[in-house]
Structures are given as structure tokens and as C-alpha cells.
mmCIF file of C-alpha atoms in Angstrom:
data_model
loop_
_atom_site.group_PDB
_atom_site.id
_atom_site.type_symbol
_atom_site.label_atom_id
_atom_site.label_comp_id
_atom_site.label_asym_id
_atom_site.label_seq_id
_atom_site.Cartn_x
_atom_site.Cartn_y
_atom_site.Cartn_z
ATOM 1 C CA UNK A 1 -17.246 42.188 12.634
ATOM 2 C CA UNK A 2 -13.378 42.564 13.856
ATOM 3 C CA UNK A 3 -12.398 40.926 16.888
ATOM 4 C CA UNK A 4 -11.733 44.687 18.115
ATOM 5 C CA UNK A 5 -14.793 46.170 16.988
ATOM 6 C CA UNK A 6 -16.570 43.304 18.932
ATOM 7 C CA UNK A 7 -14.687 43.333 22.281
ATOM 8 C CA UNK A 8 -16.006 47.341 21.745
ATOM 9 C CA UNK A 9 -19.581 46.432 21.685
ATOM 10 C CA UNK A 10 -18.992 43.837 24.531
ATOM 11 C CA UNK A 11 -17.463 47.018 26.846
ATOM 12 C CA UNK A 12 -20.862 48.492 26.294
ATOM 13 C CA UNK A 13 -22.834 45.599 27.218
ATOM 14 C CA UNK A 14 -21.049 44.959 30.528
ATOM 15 C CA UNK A 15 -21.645 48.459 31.171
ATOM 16 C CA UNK A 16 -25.167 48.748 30.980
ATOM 17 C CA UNK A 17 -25.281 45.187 32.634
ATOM 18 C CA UNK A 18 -22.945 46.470 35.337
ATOM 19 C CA UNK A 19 -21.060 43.188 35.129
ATOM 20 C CA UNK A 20 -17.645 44.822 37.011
ATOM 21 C CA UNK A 21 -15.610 40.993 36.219
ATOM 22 C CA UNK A 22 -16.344 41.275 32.413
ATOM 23 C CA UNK A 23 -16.051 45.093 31.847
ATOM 24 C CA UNK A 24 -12.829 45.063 33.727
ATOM 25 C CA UNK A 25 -11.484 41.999 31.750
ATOM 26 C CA UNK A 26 -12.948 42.871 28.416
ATOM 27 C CA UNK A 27 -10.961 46.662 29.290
ATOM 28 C CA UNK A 28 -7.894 44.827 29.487
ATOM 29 C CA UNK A 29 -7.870 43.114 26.203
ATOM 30 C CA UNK A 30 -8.697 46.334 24.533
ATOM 31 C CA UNK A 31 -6.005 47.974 26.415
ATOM 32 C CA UNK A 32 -3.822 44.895 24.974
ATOM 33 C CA UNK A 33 -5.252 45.753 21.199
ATOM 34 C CA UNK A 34 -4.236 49.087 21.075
ATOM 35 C CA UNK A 35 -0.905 48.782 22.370
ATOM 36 C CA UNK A 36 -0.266 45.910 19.108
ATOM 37 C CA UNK A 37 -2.142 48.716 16.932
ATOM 38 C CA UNK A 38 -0.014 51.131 17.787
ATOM 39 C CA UNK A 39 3.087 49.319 17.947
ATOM 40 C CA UNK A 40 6.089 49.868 15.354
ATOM 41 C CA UNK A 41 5.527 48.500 12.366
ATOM 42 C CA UNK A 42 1.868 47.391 12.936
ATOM 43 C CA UNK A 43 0.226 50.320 10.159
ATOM 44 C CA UNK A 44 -2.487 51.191 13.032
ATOM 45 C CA UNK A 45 -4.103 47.498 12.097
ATOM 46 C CA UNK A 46 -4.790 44.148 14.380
ATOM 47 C CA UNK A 47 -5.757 41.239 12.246
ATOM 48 C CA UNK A 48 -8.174 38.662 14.300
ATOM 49 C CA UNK A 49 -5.292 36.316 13.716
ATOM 50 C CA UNK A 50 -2.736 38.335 15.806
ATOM 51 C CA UNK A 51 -5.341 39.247 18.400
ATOM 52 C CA UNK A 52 -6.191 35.520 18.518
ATOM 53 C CA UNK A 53 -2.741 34.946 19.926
ATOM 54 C CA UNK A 54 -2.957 37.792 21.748
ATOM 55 C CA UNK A 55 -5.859 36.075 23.148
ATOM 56 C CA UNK A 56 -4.484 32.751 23.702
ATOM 57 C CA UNK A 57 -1.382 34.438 25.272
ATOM 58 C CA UNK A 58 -3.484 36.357 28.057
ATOM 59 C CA UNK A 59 -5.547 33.297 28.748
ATOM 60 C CA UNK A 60 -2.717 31.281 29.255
ATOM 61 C CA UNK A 61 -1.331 33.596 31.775
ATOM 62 C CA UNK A 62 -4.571 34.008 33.455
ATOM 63 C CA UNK A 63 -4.234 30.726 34.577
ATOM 64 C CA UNK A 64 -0.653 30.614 35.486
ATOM 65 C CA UNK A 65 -1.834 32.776 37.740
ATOM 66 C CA UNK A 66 -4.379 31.322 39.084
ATOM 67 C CA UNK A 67 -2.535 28.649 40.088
ATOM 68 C CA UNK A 68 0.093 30.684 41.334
ATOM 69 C CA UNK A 69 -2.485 31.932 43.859
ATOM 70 C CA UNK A 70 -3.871 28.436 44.322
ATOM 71 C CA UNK A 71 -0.586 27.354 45.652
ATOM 72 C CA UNK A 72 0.271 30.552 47.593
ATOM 73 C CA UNK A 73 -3.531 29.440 49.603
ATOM 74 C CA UNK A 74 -5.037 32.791 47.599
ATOM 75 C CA UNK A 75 -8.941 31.192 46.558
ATOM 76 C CA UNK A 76 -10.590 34.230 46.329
ATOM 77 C CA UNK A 77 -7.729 35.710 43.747
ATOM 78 C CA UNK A 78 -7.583 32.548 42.155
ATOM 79 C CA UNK A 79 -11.346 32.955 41.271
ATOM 80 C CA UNK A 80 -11.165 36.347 40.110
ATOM 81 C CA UNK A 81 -8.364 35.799 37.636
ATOM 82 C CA UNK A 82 -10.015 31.944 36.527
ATOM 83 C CA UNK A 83 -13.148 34.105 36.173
ATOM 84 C CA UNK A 84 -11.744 36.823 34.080
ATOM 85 C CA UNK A 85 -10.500 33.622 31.646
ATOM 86 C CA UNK A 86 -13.693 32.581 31.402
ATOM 87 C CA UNK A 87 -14.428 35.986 29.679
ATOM 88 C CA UNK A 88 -11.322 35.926 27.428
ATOM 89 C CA UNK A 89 -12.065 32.342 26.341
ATOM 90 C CA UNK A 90 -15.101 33.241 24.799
ATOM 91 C CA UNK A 91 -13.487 35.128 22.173
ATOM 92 C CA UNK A 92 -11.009 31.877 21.627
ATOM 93 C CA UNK A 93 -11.911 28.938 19.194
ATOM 94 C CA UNK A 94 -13.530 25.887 20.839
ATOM 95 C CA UNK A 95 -10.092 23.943 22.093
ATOM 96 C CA UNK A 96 -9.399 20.588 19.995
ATOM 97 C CA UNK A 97 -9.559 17.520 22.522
ATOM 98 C CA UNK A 98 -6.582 15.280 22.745
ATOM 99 C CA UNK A 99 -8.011 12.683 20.411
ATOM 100 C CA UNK A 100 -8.878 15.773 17.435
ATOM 101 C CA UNK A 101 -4.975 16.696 17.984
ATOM 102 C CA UNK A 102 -3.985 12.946 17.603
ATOM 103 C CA UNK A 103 -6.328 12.445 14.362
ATOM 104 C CA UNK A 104 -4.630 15.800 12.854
ATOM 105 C CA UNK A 105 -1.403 14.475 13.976
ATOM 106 C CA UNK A 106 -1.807 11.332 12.819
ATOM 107 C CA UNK A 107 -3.362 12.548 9.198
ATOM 108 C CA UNK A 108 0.421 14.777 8.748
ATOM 109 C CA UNK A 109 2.461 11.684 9.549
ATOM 110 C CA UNK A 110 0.771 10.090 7.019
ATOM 111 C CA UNK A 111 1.194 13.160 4.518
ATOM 112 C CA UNK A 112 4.782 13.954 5.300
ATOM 113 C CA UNK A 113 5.675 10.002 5.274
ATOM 114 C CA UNK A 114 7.570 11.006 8.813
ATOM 115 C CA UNK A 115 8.617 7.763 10.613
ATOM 116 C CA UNK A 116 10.973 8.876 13.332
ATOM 117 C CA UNK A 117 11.642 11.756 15.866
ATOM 118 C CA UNK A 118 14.220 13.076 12.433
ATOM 119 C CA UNK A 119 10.736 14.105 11.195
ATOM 120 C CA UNK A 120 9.176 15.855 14.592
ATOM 121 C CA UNK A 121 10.430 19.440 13.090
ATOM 122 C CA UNK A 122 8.632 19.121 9.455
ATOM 123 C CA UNK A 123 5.258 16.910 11.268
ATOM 124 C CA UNK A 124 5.104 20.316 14.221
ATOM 125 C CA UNK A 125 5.570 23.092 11.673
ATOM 126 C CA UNK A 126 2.468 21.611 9.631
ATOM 127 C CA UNK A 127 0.033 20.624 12.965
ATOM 128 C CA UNK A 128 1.346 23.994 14.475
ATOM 129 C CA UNK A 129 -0.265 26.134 11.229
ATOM 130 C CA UNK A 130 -3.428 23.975 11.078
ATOM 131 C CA UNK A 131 -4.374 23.789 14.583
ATOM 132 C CA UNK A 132 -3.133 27.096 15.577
ATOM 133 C CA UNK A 133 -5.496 28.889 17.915
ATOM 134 C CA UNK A 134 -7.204 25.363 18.374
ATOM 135 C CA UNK A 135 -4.964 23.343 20.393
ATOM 136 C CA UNK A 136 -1.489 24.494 22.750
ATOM 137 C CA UNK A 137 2.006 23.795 21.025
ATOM 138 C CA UNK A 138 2.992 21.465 24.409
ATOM 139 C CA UNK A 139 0.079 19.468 23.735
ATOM 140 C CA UNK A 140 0.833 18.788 20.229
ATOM 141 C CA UNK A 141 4.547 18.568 20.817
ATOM 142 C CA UNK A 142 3.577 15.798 23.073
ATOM 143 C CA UNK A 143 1.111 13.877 20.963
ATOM 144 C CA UNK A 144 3.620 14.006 18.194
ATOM 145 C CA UNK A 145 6.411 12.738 20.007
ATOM 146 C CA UNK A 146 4.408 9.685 21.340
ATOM 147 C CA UNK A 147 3.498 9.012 17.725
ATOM 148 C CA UNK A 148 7.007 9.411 16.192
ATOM 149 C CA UNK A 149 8.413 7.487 18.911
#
């Protein structure tokens, strides 16, 4: 089943469970997958792949905001948004740990024969494509620079 076809059935369960957090959030991401349907260009279609990082991209501001409420001394919004992540990260891959990303990592260097920071673009472009959806770019940007370095 489609990513978009499931978050569908999911509206349907939080309705009849009258679970307000998940029906709102799971709303929202719908709301997000037809505006990328219907975009220019898109042909009325949303691959999993795009809504993946459509995904990923909501998540991650979920929790900029979240800690932009955190720091303002907002809790209670701070739990509704990290809450309404929860929700959106269950439709995410399971994130690699930092020691997956360096294995990976380490497994292109090897590949590519990269041996200095010359080599970060051509050892990122490969670890970005495998891991994508699986691990942030900063994270793996990071790893690889420590490596290269």
C-alpha cells in the first residue's frame, strides 16, 4: 500500500479512536501530499520516496519547533508539536545510529579509495543516496569529515 493510501486509512482509525493529536497530525501530512500531487509538473502522482522526504522534512521542523518553544519557556506547546513527531516518525525508516553511518561511511572510503577532504564531495554524494531517509545529511557530513580528516 502507498504511503498516501496508508496515512488515508490511518485518518480513519484516529477517527473512530478519537485520538484528536494523531488525526490532526496525520491531516496535516495529507494536506502536505496533495499539495506535491497537485503541484506543477508532479502528473497528479507522490512516489513514497518524495513523500519520505516530505516526511523527514516535517519531522525535522517539528522539532525545531519544539525547541523553539522549549527555549521561549512554552512546555505544554513543546509537547504537542514533539507529540505530533512522534506520529510522523512512524511513517519514517528506523534512523541509522552513529556507528551504522560510520560503518557505511567507512565501507565508501574504502570503495571510492578517498583519502583526504579532496574526496568529501564524491564519499557524501554516495552515503547521501544509500542512507537517504535513514540517517540526516549533518550527521553524515560530520562522520565523513572526521574520517577524511
Amino acid at each position: 500500500m502507498a504511503l498516501f493510501e496508508q496515512v488515508s486509512e490511518d485518518i480513519k482509525a484516529a477517527m473512530l479512536a478519537r485520538d484528536k493529536v494523531r488525526l490532526m497530525t496525520l491531516r496535516n501530512i495529507k494536506k502536505l501530499f496533495l499539495e506535491a500531487k497537485t503541484a506543477p509538473g508532479a502528473n497528479d502522482t507522490l512516489e513514497d520516496a518524495a513523500a519520505m522526504k516530505l516526511l523527514q522534512k516535517l519531522a525535522k521542523q517539528g522539532k525545531e519547533t519544539a525547541n523553539t518553544y522549549i527555549a521561549a519557556g512554552r512546555q505544554d506547546l513543546a509537547e504537542e508539536e514533539l507529540a505530533q513527531v512522534r506520529v510522523i516518525e512512524e511513517y519514517l525508516p528506523q534512523a541509522l545510529s552513529e556507528e551504522e553511518i560510520e560503518r557505511i561511511v567507512r565501507d565508501i572510503i574504502a570503495q571510492t579509495g578517498a583519502t583526504s577532504m579532496k574526496d568529501m564531495g564524491k564519499v557524501m554524494g554516495i552515503a547521501s543516496k544509500q542512507m537517504a531517509g535513514k540517517a540526516e545529511g549533518g550527521t553524515i557530513s560530520q562522520i565523513v569529515k572526521r574520517l577524511l580528516a
